[in-house]
Coordinates of C-alpha atoms in Angstrom, one line a residue:
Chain A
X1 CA 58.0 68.6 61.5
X2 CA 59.1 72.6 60.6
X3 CA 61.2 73.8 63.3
X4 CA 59.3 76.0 66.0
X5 CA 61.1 79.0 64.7
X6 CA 60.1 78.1 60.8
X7 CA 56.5 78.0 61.9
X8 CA 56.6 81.4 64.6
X9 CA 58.0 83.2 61.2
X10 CA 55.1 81.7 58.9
X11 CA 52.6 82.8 61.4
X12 CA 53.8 86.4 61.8
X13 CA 53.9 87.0 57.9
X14 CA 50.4 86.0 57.7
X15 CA 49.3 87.9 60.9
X16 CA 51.3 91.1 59.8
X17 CA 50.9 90.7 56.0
X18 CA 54.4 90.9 55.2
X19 CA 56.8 88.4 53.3
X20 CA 58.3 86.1 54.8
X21 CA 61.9 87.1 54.3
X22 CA 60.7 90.3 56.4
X23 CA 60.8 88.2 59.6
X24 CA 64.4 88.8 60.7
X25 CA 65.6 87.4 64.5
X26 CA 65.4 91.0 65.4
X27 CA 62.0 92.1 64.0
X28 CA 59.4 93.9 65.8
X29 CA 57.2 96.5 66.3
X30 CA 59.7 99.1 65.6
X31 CA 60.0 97.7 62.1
X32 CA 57.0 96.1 61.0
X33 CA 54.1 98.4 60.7
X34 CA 51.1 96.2 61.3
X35 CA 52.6 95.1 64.8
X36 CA 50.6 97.8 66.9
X37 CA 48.4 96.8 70.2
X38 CA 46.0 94.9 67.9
X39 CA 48.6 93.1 65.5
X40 CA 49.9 91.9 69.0
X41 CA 46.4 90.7 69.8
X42 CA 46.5 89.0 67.1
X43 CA 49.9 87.4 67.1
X44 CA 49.0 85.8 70.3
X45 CA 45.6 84.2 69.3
X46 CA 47.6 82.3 66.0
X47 CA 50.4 81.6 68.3
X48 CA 48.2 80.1 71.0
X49 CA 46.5 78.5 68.6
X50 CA 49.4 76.7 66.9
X51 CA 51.5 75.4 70.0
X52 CA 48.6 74.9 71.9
X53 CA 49.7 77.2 74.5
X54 CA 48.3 79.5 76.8
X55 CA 50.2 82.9 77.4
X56 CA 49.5 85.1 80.5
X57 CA 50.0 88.7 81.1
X58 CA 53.8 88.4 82.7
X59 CA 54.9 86.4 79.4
X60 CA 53.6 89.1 76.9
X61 CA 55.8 91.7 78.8
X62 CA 58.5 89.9 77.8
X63 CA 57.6 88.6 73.9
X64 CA 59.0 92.3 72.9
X65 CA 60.9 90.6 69.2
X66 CA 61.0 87.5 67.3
X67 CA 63.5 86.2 69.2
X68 CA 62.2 87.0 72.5
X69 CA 58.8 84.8 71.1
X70 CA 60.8 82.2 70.2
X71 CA 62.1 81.4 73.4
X72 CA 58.7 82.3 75.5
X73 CA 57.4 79.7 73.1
X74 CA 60.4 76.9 73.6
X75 CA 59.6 77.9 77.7
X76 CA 55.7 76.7 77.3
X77 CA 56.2 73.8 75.1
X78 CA 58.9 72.2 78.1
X79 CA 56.7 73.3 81.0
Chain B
X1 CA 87.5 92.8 106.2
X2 CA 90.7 94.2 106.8
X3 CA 91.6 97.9 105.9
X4 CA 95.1 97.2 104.5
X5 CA 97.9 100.4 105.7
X6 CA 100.7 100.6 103.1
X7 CA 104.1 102.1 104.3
X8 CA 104.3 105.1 102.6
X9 CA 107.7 103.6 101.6
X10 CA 105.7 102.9 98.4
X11 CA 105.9 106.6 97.3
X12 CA 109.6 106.0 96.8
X13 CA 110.8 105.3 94.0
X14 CA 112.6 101.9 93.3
X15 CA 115.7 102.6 91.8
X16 CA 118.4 103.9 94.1
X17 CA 121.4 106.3 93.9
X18 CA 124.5 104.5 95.8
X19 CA 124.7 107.6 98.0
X20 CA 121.0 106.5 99.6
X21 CA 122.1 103.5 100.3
X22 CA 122.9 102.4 104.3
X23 CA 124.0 99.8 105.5
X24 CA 122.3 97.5 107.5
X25 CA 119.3 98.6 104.6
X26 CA 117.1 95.5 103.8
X27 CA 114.8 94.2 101.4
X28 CA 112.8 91.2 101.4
X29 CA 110.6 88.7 98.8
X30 CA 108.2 86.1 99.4
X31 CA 107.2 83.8 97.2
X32 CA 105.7 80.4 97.9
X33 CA 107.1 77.1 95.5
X34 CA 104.3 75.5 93.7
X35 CA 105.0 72.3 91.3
X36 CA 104.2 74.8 88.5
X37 CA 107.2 76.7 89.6
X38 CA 109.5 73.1 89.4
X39 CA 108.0 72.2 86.2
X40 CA 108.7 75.7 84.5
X41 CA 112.6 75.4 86.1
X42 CA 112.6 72.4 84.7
X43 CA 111.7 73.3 81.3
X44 CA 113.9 76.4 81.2
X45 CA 117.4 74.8 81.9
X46 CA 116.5 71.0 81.1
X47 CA 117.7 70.2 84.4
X48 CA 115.0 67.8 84.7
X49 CA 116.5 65.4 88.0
X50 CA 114.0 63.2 89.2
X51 CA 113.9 64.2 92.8
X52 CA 112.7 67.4 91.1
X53 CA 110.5 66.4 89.2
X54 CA 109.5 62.5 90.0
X55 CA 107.5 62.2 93.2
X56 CA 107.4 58.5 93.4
X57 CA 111.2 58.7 92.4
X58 CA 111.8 61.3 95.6
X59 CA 109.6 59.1 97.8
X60 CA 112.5 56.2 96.9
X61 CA 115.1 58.0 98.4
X62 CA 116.2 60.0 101.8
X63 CA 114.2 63.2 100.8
X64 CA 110.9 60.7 100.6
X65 CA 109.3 64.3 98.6
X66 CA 109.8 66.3 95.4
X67 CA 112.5 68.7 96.2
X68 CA 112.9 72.1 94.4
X69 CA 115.8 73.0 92.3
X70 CA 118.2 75.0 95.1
X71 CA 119.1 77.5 92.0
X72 CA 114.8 78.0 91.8
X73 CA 115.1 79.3 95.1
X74 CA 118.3 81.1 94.8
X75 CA 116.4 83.0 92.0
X76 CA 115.0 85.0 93.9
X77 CA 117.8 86.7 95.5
X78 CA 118.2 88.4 92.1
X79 CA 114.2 89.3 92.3
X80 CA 115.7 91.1 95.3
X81 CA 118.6 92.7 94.5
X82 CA 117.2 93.8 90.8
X83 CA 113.7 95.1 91.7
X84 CA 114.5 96.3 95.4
X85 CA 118.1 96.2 97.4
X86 CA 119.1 98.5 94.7
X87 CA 116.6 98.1 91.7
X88 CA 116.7 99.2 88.6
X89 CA 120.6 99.3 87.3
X90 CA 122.0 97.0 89.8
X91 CA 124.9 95.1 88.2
X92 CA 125.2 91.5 90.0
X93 CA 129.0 89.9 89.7
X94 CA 129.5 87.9 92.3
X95 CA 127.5 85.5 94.8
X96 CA 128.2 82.7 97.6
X97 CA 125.8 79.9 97.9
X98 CA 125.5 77.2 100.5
X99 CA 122.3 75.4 100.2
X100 CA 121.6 74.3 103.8
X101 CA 118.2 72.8 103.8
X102 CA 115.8 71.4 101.3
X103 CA 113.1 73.8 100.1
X104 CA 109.5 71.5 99.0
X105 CA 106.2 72.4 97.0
X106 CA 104.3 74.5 99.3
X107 CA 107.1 76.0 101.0
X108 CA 106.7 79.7 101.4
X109 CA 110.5 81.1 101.5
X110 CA 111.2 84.7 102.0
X111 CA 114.2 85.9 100.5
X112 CA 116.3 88.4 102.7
X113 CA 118.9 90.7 101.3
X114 CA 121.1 93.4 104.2
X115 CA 123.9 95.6 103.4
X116 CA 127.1 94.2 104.8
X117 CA 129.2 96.6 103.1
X118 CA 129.9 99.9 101.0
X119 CA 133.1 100.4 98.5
X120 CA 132.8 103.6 98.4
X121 CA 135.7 104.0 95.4
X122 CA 134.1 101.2 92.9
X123 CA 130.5 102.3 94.1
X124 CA 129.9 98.8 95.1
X125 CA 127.9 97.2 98.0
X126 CA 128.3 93.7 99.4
X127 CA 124.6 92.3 100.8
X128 CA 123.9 89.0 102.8
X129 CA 121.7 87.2 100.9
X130 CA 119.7 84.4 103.1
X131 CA 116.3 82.5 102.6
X132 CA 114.3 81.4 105.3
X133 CA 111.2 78.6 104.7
X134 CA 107.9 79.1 106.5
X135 CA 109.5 77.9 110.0
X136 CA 112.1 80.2 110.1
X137 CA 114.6 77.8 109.4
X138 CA 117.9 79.2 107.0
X139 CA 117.2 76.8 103.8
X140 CA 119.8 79.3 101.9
X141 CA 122.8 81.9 102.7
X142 CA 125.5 83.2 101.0
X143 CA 127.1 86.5 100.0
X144 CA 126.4 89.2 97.1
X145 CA 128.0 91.7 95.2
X146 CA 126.7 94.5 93.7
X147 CA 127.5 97.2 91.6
X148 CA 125.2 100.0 90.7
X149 CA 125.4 101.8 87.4
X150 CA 125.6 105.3 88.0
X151 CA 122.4 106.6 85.2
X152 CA 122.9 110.9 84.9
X153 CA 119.2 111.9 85.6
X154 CA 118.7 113.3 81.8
X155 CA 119.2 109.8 80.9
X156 CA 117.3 108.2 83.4
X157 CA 114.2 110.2 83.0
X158 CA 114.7 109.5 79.0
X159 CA 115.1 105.7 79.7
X160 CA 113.6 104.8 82.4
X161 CA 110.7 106.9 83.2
X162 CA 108.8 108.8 80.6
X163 CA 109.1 112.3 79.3
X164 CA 107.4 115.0 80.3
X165 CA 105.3 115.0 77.0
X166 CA 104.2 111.5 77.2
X167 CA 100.6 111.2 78.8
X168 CA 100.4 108.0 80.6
X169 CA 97.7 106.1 82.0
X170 CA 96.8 103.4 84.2
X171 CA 94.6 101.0 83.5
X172 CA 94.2 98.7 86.6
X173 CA 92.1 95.5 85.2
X174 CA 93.1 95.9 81.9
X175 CA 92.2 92.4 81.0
X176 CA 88.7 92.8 80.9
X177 CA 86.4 93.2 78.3
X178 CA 86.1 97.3 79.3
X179 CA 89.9 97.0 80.1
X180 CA 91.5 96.2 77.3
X181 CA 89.2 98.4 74.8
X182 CA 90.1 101.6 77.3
X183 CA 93.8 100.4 76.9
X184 CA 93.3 99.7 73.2
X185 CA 91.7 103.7 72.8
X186 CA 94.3 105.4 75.2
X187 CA 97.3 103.6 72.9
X188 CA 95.1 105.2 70.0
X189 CA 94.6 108.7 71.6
X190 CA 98.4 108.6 72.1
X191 CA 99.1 108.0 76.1
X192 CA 101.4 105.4 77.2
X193 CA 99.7 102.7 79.1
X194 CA 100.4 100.6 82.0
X195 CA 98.2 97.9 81.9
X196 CA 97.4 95.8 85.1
X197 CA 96.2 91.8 84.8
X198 CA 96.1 89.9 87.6
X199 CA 95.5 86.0 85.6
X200 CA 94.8 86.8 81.7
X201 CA 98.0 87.7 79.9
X202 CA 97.3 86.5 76.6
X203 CA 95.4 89.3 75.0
X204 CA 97.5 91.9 76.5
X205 CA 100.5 90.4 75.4
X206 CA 99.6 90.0 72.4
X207 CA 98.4 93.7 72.1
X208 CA 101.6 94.8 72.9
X209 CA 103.2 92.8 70.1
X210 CA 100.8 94.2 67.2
X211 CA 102.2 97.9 68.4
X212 CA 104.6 99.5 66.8
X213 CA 106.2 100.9 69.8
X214 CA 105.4 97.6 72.3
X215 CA 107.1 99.6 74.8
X216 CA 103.8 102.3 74.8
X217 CA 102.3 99.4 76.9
X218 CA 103.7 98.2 79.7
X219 CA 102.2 95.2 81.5
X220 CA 101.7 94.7 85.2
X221 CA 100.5 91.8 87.1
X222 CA 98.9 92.1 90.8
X223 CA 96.0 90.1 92.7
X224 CA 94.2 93.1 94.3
X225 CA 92.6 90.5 96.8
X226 CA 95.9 90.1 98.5
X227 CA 98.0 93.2 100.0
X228 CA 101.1 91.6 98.5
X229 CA 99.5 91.9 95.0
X230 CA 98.2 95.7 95.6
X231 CA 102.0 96.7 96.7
X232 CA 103.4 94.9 93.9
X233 CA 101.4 96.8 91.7
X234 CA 102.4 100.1 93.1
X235 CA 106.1 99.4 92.9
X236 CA 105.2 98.4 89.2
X237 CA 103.9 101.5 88.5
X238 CA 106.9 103.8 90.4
X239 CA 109.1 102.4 88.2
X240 CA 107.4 102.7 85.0
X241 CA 106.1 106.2 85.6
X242 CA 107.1 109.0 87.9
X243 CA 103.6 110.8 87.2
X244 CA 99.9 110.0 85.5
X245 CA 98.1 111.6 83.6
X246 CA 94.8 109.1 83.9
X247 CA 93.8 106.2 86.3
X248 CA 91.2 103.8 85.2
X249 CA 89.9 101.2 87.2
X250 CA 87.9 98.5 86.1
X251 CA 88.8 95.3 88.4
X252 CA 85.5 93.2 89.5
X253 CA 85.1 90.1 91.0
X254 CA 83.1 87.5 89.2
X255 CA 79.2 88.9 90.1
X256 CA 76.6 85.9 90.6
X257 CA 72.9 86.6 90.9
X258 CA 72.0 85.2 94.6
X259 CA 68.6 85.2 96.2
X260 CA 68.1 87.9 99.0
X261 CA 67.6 85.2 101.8
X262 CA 70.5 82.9 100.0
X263 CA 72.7 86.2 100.8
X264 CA 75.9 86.2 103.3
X265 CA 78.0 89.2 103.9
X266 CA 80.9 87.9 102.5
X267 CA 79.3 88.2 99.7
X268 CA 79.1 91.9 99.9
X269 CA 82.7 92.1 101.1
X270 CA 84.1 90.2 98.1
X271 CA 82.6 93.2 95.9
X272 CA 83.1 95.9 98.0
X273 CA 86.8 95.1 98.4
X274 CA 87.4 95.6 94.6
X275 CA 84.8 98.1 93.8
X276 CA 85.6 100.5 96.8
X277 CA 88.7 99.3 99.2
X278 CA 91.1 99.1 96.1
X279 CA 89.8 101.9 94.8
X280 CA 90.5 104.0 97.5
X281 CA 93.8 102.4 98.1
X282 CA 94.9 103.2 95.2
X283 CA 94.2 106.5 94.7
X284 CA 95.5 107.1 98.3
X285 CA 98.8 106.1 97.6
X286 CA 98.8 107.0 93.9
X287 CA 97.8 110.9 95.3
X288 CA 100.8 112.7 94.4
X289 CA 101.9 110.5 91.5
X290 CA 98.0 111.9 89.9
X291 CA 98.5 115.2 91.2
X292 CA 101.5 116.1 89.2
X293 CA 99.8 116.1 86.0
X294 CA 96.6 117.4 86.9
X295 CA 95.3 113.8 86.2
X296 CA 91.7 112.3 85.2
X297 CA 90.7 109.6 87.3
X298 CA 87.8 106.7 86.2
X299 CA 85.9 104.4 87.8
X300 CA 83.4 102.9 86.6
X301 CA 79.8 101.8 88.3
X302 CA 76.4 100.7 87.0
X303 CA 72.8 101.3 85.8
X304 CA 71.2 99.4 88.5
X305 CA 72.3 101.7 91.2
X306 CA 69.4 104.1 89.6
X307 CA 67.8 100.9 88.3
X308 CA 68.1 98.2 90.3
X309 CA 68.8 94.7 88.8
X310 CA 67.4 91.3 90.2
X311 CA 69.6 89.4 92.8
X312 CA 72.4 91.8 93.0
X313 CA 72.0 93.3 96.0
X314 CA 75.4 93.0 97.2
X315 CA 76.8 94.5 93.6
X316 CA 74.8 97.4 93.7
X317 CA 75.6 98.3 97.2
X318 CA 79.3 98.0 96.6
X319 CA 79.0 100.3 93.4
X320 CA 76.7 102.9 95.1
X321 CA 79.6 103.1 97.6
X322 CA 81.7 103.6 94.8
X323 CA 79.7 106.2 93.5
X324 CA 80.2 108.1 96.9
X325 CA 83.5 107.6 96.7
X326 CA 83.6 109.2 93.4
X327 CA 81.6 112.5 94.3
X328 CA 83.6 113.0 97.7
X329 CA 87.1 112.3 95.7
X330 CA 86.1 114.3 93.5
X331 CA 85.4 117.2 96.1
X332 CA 88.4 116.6 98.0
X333 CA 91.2 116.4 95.7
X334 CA 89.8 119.3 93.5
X335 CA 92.3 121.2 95.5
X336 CA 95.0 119.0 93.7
X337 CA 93.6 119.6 90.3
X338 CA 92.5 115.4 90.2
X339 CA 89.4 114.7 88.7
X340 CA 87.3 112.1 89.7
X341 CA 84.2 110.7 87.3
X342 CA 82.3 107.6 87.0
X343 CA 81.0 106.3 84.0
X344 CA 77.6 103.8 84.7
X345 CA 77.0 101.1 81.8
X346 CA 74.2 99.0 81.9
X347 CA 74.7 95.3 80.9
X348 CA 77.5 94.7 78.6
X349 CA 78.5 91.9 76.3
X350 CA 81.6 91.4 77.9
X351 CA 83.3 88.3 79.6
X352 CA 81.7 89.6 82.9
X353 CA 78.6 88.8 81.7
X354 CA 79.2 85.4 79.8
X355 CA 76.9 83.3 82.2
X356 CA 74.0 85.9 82.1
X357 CA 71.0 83.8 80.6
X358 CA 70.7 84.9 76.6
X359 CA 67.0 85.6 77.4
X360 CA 67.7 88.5 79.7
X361 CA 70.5 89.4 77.2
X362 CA 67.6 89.8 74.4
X363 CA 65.0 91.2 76.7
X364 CA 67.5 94.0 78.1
X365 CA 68.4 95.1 74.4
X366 CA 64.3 94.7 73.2
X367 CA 63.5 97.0 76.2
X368 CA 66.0 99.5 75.6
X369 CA 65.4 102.5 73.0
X370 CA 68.8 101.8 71.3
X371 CA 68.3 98.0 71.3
X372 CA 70.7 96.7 71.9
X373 CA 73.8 95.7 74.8
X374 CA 76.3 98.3 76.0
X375 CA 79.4 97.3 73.8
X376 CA 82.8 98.2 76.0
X377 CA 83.4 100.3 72.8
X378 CA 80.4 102.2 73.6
X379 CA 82.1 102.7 77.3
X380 CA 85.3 102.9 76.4
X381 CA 85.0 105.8 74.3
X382 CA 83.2 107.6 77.7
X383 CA 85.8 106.5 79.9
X384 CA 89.2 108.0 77.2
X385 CA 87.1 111.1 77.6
X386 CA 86.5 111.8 81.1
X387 CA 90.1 110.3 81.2
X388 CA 91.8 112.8 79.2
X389 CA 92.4 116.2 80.7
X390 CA 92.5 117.9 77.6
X391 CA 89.2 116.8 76.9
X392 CA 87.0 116.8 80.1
X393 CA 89.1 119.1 82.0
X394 CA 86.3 120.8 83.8
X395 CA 83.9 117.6 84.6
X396 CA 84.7 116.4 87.9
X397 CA 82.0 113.8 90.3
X398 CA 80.0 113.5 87.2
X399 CA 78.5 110.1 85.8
X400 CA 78.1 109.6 81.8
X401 CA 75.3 107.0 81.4
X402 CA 76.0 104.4 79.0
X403 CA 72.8 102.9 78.8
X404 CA 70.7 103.0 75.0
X405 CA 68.1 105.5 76.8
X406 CA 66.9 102.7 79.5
X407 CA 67.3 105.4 82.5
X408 CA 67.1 109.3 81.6
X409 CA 66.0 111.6 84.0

């Protein structure tokens, strides 16, 4: 199985339309261009999707980089 | 807590002409013998005797425990008479022991030195020398003799203290993280620094031996927590330095995050004794010793008094008193040409803040516009500034924000 991390990265190229090696640890929507209100929308619906996960409104304040996702993400799938 | 009052003895300095001397004059030490201490005697001379250093070997015989080495305790009377009873220059040649009682681990002997005597021709002194153990019993006596080495004041202010020309600062909790990168900056920036630790050594130490002058830094070691360790500090200083140029001040306690309802007031007392007693302390008796140079003084405080963080109530409370302390300082000893400034970080990746959960590490930096965490370069660099006269002579009770743009109003 792909680490979670591999997979989160996968899913943001696709979602942003960027390559792959453009998902750094620090990435976000200072430095990728498609990650606006609605690129956010849409990060969470693929991410939900994926880990089977629900996120509410408290744990998008806090999913502000890649990093920051990765470890809501790690949060959700040990709850 | 206890307000601590320090004899203003402390404004004197250490050394000692023989004409100031009286007799009758004393001067004490304490120290309290831990198996540390017998170990590290042990080591040092190789007198390794198992009643010493073997406690089921002392338990065998009369003394059934470990005693110290007598010559570990008789140590200290030079601690005395070269640090105090006369300090700095004292020349030692002769001393009577009789060791009269056994001293133990745990034992807390205080070390007494009076004049007896003055030779006035050979400008000698003869002192009683005696140690007494917690219950006042006389473990040690015997007699010293004492020469002092007359130093012409040219000289002394050349050897012993430093030159008018040389800036010199103070930087009291010099091991930290924002410690040792102020120290590091001020050696840079061309001041002389006396650097106070109270456990970590190491880097310090080795700081000094990467300079190419080790003597620019002089190292100082005090527990602030105890009044034995803020005096010890001040003698320190009056003999390294007749006059400052900066103070910085950058002690802490360690700072948990505890629930509102999980808080006691001791809590708050543990901070507020090194963010505001010692503080004030210090610069109380330090006063004049600033005041001659016309000296910068730093403390330093924090973001969440304008932006509170979770759980550290009793934190913020002490460093909001700090910040009082720094406007009215800075008010009141205007008159004295001190300055007084805070600079106010917010969370930095320092040692302080090692147990801080890495997901509040990322989300601080992600929610700051510069993000990332306050580096103690970052405040260093502030704190040279508003140290250095030259520089910030006419900032006073100001605070530099050290923040990435997380508070700006």
């Amino acid at each position: 199985m792909p680490k979670i991390e591999d997979k989160i990265r996968e899913i943001m190229a696709l979602v942003f339309e960027v390559p792959l090696a453009d998902i750094q640890e620090d990435s976000s929507p200072d430095d990728i261009h498609a990650w606006d209100s609605i690129g956010t929308i849409n990060l969470l619906t693929a991410l939900e999707e994926e880990f089977n996960v629900e996120f509410e409104e408290e744990d998008v304040l806090e999913m502000l980089n890649f990093q920051l996702i990765k470890i809501k993400i790690e949060e959700k799938l040990e709850a | 807590m206890v307000v601590r009052y320090l004899t203003k003895q402390y404004l004197k300095a250490i050394s000692m002409n023989y004409s100031e001397i009286y007799i009758g004059q004393k001067a004490e030490v304490i120290h309290q013998i831990t198996a540390e201490d017998i170990q590290k005697f042990a080591d040092l001379t190789g007198d390794d005797n198992r009643l010493h250093v073997d406690a089921s070997f002392a338990k065998q015989t009369a003394f059934k425990k470990q005693v110290a080495h007598g010559m570990l305790g008789a140590s200290f009377i030079s601690t005395v008479i070269g640090t105090k009873l006369p300090g700095d220059g004292a020349l030692w040649f002769s001393q009577s022991l009789e060791f009269l009682l056994p001293v133990r681990i745990g034992d807390t002997i205080t070390i007494i030195a009076e004049v007896l005597k003055k030779n006035d021709r050979e400008e000698s002194i003869e002192l009683s020398t005696v140690i007494f153990n917690q219950n006042k019993q006389k473990v040690t006596t015997g007699n010293a003799k004492v020469k002092i080495v007359a130093i012409e004041e040219s000289q002394a202010t050349a050897a012993q203290k430093v030159s008018q020309e040389d800036k010199i600062a103070l930087v009291v909790g010099a091991s930290g993280g924002i410690g040792i990168e102020s120290t590091k900056q001020l050696l840079a920036a061309n001041f002389k620094v006396i650097a106070h630790y109270n456990t970590h050594k190491e880097e310090l130490q080795a700081l000094k031996q990467s300079l190419e002058e080790p003597e620019r830094l002089m190292l100082v070691q005090g527990d602030l927590t105890l009044t034995k360790g803020v005096e010890q500090l001040l003698n320190s200083i009056k003999r390294y330095a007749s006059a400052l140029d900066a103070m910085i001040y950058t002690s802490s306690p360690t700072v948990p995050n505890i629930e509102f309802q999980q808080l006691d007031w001791k809590d708050f007392q543990k901070q507020i004794q090194l963010h505001v007693e010692i503080p004030f302390l210090l610069t109380q008796q330090l006063e004049e010793t600033l005041a001659a140079r016309n000296a910068g003084v730093v403390f330093i405080t924090t973001q969440s008094i304008e932006q509170p963080f979770s759980k550290l109530t009793h934190y913020t409370v002490a460093k909001s008193a700090l910040l009082g302390l720094t406007k009215s300082l800075a008010h009141d000893l205007a008159a004295k040409k001190i300055r007084v400034n805070a600079v106010s970080p917010s969370i930095a990746d320092t040692d302080l803040n090692a147990d801080l959960p890495q997901k509040v590490k990322l989300l601080t930096a992600a929610k700051t516009p510069l993000k990332r965490l306050a580096a103690p370069e970052d405040i260093a660099q502030a704190i040279v500034f508003l140290a250095d006269s030259t520089k910030s002579g006419f900032i006073t009770g100001e605070t530099i924000r050290i923040n990435g743009g997380q508070v700006m109003w």
